[in-house]
Coordinates of C-alpha atoms in Angstrom, one line a residue:
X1 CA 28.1 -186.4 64.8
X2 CA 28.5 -183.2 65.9
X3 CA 24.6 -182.3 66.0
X4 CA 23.9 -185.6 67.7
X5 CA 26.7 -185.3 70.3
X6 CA 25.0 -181.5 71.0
X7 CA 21.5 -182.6 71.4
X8 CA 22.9 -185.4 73.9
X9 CA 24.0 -182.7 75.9
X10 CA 21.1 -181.4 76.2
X11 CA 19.5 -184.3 77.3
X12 CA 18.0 -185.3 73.9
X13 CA 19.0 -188.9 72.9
X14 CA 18.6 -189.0 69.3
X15 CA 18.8 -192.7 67.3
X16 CA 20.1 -191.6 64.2
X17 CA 21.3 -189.0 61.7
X18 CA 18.2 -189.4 59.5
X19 CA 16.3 -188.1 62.6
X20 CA 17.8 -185.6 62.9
X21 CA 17.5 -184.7 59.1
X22 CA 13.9 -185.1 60.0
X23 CA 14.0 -182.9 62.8
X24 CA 15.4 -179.8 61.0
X25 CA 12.0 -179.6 58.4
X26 CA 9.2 -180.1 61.3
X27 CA 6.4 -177.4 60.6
X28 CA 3.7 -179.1 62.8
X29 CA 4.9 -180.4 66.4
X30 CA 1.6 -182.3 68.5
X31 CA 1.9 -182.7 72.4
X32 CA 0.3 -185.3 74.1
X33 CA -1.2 -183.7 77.5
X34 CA -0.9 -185.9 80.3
X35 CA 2.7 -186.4 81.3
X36 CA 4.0 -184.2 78.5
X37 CA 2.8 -180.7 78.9
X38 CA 1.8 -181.8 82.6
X39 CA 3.8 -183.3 85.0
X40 CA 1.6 -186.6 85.6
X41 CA 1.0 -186.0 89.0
X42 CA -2.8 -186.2 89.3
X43 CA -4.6 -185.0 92.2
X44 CA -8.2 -185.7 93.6
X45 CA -9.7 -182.2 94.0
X46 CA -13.6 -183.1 94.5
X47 CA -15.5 -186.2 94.9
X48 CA -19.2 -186.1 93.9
X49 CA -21.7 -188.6 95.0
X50 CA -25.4 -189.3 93.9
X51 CA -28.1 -188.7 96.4
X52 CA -28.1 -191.4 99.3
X53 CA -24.1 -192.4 98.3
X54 CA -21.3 -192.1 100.9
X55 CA -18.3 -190.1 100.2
X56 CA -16.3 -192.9 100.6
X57 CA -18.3 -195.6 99.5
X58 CA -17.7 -193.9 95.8
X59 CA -14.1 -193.1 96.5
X60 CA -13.4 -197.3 97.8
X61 CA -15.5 -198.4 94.8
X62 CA -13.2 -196.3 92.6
X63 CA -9.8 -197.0 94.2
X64 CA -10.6 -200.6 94.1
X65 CA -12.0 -200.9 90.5
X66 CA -8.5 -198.9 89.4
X67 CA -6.3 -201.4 91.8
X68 CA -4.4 -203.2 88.7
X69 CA -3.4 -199.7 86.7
X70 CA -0.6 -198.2 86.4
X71 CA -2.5 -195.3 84.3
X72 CA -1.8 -191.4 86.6
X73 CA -5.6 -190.8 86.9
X74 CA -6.1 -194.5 88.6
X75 CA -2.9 -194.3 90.9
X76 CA -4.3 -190.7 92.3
X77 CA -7.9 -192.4 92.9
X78 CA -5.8 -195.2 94.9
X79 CA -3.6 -192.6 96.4
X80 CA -6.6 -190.8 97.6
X81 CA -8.5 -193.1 99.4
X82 CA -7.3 -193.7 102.9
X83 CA -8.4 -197.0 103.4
X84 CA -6.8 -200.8 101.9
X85 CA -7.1 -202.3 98.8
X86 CA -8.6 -205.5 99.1
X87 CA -7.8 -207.2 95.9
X88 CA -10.1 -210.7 96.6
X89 CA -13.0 -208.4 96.6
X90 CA -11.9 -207.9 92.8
X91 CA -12.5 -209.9 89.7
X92 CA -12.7 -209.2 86.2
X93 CA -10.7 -206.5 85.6
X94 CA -11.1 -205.3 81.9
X95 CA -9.5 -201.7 80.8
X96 CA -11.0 -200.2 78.0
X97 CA -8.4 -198.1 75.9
X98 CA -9.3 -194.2 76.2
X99 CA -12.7 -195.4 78.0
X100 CA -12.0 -196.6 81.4
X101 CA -12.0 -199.6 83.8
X102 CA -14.4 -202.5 84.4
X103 CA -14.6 -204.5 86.7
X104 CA -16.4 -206.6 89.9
X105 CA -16.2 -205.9 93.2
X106 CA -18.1 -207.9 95.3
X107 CA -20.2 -209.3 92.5
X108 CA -21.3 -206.3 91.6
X109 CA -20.7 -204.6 88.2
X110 CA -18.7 -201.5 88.5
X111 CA -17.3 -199.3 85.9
X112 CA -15.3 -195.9 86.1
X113 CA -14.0 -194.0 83.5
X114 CA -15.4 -191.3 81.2
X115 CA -18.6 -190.0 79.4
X116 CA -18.2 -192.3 76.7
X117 CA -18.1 -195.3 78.9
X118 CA -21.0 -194.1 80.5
X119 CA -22.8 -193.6 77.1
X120 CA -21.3 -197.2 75.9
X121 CA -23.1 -198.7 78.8
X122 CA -26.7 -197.0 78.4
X123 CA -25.7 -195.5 81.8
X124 CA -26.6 -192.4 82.5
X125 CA -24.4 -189.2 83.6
X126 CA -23.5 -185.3 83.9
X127 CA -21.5 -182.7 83.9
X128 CA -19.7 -181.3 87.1
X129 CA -18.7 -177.5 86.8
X130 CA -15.5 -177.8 88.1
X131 CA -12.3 -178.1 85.4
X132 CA -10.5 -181.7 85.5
X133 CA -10.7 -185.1 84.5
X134 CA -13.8 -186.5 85.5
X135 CA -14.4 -189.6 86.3
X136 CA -17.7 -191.2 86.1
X137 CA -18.7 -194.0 88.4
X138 CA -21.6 -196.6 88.2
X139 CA -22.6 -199.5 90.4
X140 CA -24.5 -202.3 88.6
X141 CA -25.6 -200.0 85.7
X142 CA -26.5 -197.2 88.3
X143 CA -24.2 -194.1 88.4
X144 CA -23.2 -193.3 91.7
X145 CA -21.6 -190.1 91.1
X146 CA -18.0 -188.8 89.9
X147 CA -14.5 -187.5 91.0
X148 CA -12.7 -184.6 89.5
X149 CA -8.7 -185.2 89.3
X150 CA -6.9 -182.0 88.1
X151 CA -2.8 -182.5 87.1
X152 CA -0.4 -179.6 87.1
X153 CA 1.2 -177.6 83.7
X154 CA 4.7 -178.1 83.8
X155 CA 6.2 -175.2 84.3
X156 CA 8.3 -174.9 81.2
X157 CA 5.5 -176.0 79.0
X158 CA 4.5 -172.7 77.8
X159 CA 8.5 -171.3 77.8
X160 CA 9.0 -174.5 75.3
X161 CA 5.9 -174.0 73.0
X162 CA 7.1 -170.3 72.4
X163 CA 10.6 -171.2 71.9
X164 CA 9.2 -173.6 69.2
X165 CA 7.5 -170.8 67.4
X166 CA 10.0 -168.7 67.8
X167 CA 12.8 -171.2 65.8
X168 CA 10.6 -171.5 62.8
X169 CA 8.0 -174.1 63.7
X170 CA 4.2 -173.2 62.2
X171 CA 1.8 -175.0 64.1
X172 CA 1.4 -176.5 67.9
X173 CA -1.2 -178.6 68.6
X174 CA -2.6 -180.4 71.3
X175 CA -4.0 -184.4 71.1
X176 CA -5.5 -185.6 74.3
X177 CA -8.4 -187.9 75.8
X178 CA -9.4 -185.6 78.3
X179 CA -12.4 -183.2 78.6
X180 CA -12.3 -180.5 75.8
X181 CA -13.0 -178.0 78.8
X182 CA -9.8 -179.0 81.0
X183 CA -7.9 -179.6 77.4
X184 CA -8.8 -175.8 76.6
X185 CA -7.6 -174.3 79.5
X186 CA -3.9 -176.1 79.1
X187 CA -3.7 -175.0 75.8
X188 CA -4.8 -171.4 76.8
X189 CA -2.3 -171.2 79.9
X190 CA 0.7 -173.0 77.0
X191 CA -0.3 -171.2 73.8
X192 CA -1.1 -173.9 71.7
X193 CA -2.3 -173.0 68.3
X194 CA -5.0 -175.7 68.1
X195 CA -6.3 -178.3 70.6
X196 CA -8.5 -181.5 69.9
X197 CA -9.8 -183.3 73.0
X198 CA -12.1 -186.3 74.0
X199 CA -10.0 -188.8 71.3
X200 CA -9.3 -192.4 71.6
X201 CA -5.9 -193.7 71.0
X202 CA -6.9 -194.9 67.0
X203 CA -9.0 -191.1 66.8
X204 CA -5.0 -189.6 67.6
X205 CA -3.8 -191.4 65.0
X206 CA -6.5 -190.3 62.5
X207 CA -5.9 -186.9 63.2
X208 CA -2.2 -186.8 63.5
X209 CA -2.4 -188.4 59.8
X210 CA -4.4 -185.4 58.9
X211 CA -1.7 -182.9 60.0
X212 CA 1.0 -184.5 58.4
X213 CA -0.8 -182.7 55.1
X214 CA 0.4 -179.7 56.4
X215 CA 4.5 -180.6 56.8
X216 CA 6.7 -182.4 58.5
X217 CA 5.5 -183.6 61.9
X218 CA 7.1 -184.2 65.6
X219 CA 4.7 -185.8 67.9
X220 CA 5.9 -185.2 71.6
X221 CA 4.9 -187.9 74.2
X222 CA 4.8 -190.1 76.8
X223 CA 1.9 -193.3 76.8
X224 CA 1.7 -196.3 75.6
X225 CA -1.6 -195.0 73.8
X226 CA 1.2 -192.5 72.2
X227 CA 3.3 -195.4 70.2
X228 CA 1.1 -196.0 67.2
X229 CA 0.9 -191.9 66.7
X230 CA 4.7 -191.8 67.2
X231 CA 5.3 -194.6 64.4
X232 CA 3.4 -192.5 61.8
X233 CA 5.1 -189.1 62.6
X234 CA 8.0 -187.7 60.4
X235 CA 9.8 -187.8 63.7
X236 CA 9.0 -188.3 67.1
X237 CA 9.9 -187.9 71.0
X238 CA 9.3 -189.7 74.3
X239 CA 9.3 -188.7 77.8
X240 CA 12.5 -190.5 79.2
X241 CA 11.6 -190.7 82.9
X242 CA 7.6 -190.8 82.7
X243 CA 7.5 -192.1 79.3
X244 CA 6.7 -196.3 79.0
X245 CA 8.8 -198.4 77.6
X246 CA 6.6 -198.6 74.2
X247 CA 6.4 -195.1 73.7
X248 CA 10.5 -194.9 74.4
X249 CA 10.8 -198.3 71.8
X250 CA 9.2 -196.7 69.2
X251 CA 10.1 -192.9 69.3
X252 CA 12.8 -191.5 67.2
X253 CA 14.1 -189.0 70.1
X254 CA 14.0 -189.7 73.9
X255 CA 14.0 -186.6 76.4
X256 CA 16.2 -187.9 78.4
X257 CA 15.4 -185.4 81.6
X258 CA 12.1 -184.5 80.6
X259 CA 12.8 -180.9 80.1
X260 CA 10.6 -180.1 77.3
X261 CA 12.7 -176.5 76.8
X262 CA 15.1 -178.9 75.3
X263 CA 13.3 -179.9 72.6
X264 CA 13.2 -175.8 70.3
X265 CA 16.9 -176.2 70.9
X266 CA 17.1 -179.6 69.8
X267 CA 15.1 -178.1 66.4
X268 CA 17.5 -175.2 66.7
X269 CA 20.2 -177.7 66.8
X270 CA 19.0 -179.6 63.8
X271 CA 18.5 -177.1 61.2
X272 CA 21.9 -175.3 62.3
X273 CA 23.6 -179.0 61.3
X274 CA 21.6 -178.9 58.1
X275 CA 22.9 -175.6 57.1
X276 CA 26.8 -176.3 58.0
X277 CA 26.1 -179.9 56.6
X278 CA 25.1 -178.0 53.4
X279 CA 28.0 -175.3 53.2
X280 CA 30.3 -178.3 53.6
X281 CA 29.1 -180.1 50.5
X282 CA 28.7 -176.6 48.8
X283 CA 32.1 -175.6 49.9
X284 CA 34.1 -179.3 48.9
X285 CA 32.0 -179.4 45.5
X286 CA 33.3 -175.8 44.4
X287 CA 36.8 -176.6 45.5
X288 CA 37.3 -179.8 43.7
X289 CA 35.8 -178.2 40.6
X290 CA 38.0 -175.5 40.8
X291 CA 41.1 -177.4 41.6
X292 CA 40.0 -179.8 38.7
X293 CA 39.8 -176.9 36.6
X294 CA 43.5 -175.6 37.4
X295 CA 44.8 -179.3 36.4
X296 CA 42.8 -179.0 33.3
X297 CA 45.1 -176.2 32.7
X298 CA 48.4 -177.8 33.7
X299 CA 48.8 -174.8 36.3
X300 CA 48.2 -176.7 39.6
X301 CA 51.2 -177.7 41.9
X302 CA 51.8 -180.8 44.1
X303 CA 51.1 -179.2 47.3
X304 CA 48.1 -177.4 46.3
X305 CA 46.4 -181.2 44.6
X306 CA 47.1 -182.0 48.8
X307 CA 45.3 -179.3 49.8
X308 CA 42.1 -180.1 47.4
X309 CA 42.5 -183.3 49.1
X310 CA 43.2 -183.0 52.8
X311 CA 42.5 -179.5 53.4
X312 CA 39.4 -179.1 52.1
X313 CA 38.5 -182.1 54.2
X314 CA 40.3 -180.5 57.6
X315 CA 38.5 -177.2 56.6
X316 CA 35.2 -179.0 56.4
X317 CA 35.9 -180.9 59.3
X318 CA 36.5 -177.3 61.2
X319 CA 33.3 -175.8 60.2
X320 CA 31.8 -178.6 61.5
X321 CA 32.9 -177.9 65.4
X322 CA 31.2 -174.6 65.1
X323 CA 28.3 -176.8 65.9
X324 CA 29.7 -178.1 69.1
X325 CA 31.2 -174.5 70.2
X326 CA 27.7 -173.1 69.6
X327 CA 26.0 -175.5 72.1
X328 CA 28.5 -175.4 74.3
X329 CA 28.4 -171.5 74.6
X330 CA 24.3 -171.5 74.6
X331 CA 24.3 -169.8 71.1
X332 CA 21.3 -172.9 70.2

């Protein structure tokens, strides 16, 4: 109680003592990217069209393919273009899972997402030399061109993942859908020890699978692509405010302000509980056997057979608020 009522302090909202159990032998802890180790706030930064394509032709047929998700990337398309959504223009709407959007606008096929949409649909597409997300565009299997969205590193992210290390944790590692060349340069501005990009939701789970081989595993996120990875972690975490209601649902821990600095000293907080939780058992199981030793040998008063009882219980119970004085003067 005293661990869980300390992590609530911190903003960490943990559903059980078992979890917290869990928490205190995590070796391997895997950040999702987009709303975990970046704030979600996605911004257009270029928008490249094909020869004989508009600007804004590309930028409307985006928006408008995107209208119906509530995914970051598709509200900064929507955000960026200046003009209305006309939503009778659009039919069809299918969202492809780690792929993209597609969909008919004005009887025209039109599909926007990545490079393995692009590839899915034998249509054809390249590189841009910027870093971000980019996001491919075609018109009735022709590709128009692409917009880059960048998001922003939180700016705790890389304070967090060094705290991490620093309280005993082996490995960080990065699982994300997004270009291996915008993934790379997160994890080189955080310091994450290993970083997988370009992976659909089932590839997360895969390799998430393959790291709990190495220990105990917390998977940090936010999605609702994050869920199925957060059921097969030893323990998990989801983003309170920008996390979905799945993600929240099925994670073991919820970061209640989205602070990710909370979450070392959360681990801190977890592994101090096991070791008082442990010198309580070790210190009731010595006392009893040396009380029941003295009564053995007929040499044990009244008052001390009380204190076996009730005062090795009080002293227990003492030892135990250490853990609530130590959070509450920052010593976690």
């Amino acid at each position: 109680f005293g661990g869980i009522g300390g992590a609530s302090r911190l903003g960490i909202l943990v559903k059980g003592s078992n979890y917290l159990e869990t928490l205190s032998h995590a070796e391997t802890v895997v950040f999702d990217k987009t709303g975990t180790l970046t704030d979600g706030s996605f911004n257009v930064v270029a928008v490249h069209p094909s020869s004989g394509i508009d600007p804004d032709r590309l930028l409307s047929i985006a928006a408008h393919a995107e209208a119906y998700s509530n995914h970051p990337i598709a509200l900064s398309v929507r955000a960026a273009y200046s003009g209305p959504i006309d939503q009778q223009r659009i039919d069809d709407v299918q969202e492809q899972s780690g792929h993209g959007v597609r969909a008919r606008i004005d009887e025209h096929v039109v599909l926007v997402g990545n490079d393995k949409l692009m590839s899915e649909c034998g249509v054809g597409c390249h590189d841009c030399e910027l870093t971000g997300t980019i996001l491919h565009v075609s018109l009735d299997g022709e590709y128009i061109g692409h917009i880059v969205i960048a998001d922003v590193v939180k700016p705790d992210a890389a304070e967090a993942v060094a705290a991490l290390r620093a309280a005993g944790v082996k490995k960080t590692v990065m699982l994300t859908g997004d270009s291996r060349a915008r993934a790379e340069k997160i994890a080189d501005e955080v310091g994450m020890s290993e970083v997988n990009a370009q992976l659909l939701p089932d590839e997360k789970l895969e390799k998430a699978e393959l790291l709990k081989k190495d220990g105990a595993l917390l998977y940090v996120g936010d999605g609702i692509n994050d869920a199925p990875v957060m059921a097969v972690a030893d323990c998990s975490v989801s983003m309170g405010k920008l996390g979905s209601a799945a993600a929240v649902e099925a994670s073991d821990l919820v970061l209640i302000s989205d602070n990710l600095r909370a979450i070392p000293r959360c681990v801190r907080i977890a592994r101090k509980t096991r070791k008082i939780v442990t010198e309580n058992i070790a210190f009731s199981i010595a006392m009893k056997v040396a009380f029941m030793a003295l009564g053995v040998a007929g040499v044990m008063p009244l008052w001390l057979a009380v204190f076996a009882d009730v005062g090795v219980m009080l002293l227990a119970v003492l030892n135990s608020l250490r853990m609530r004085l130590k959070i509450r003067g920052e010593g976690v």
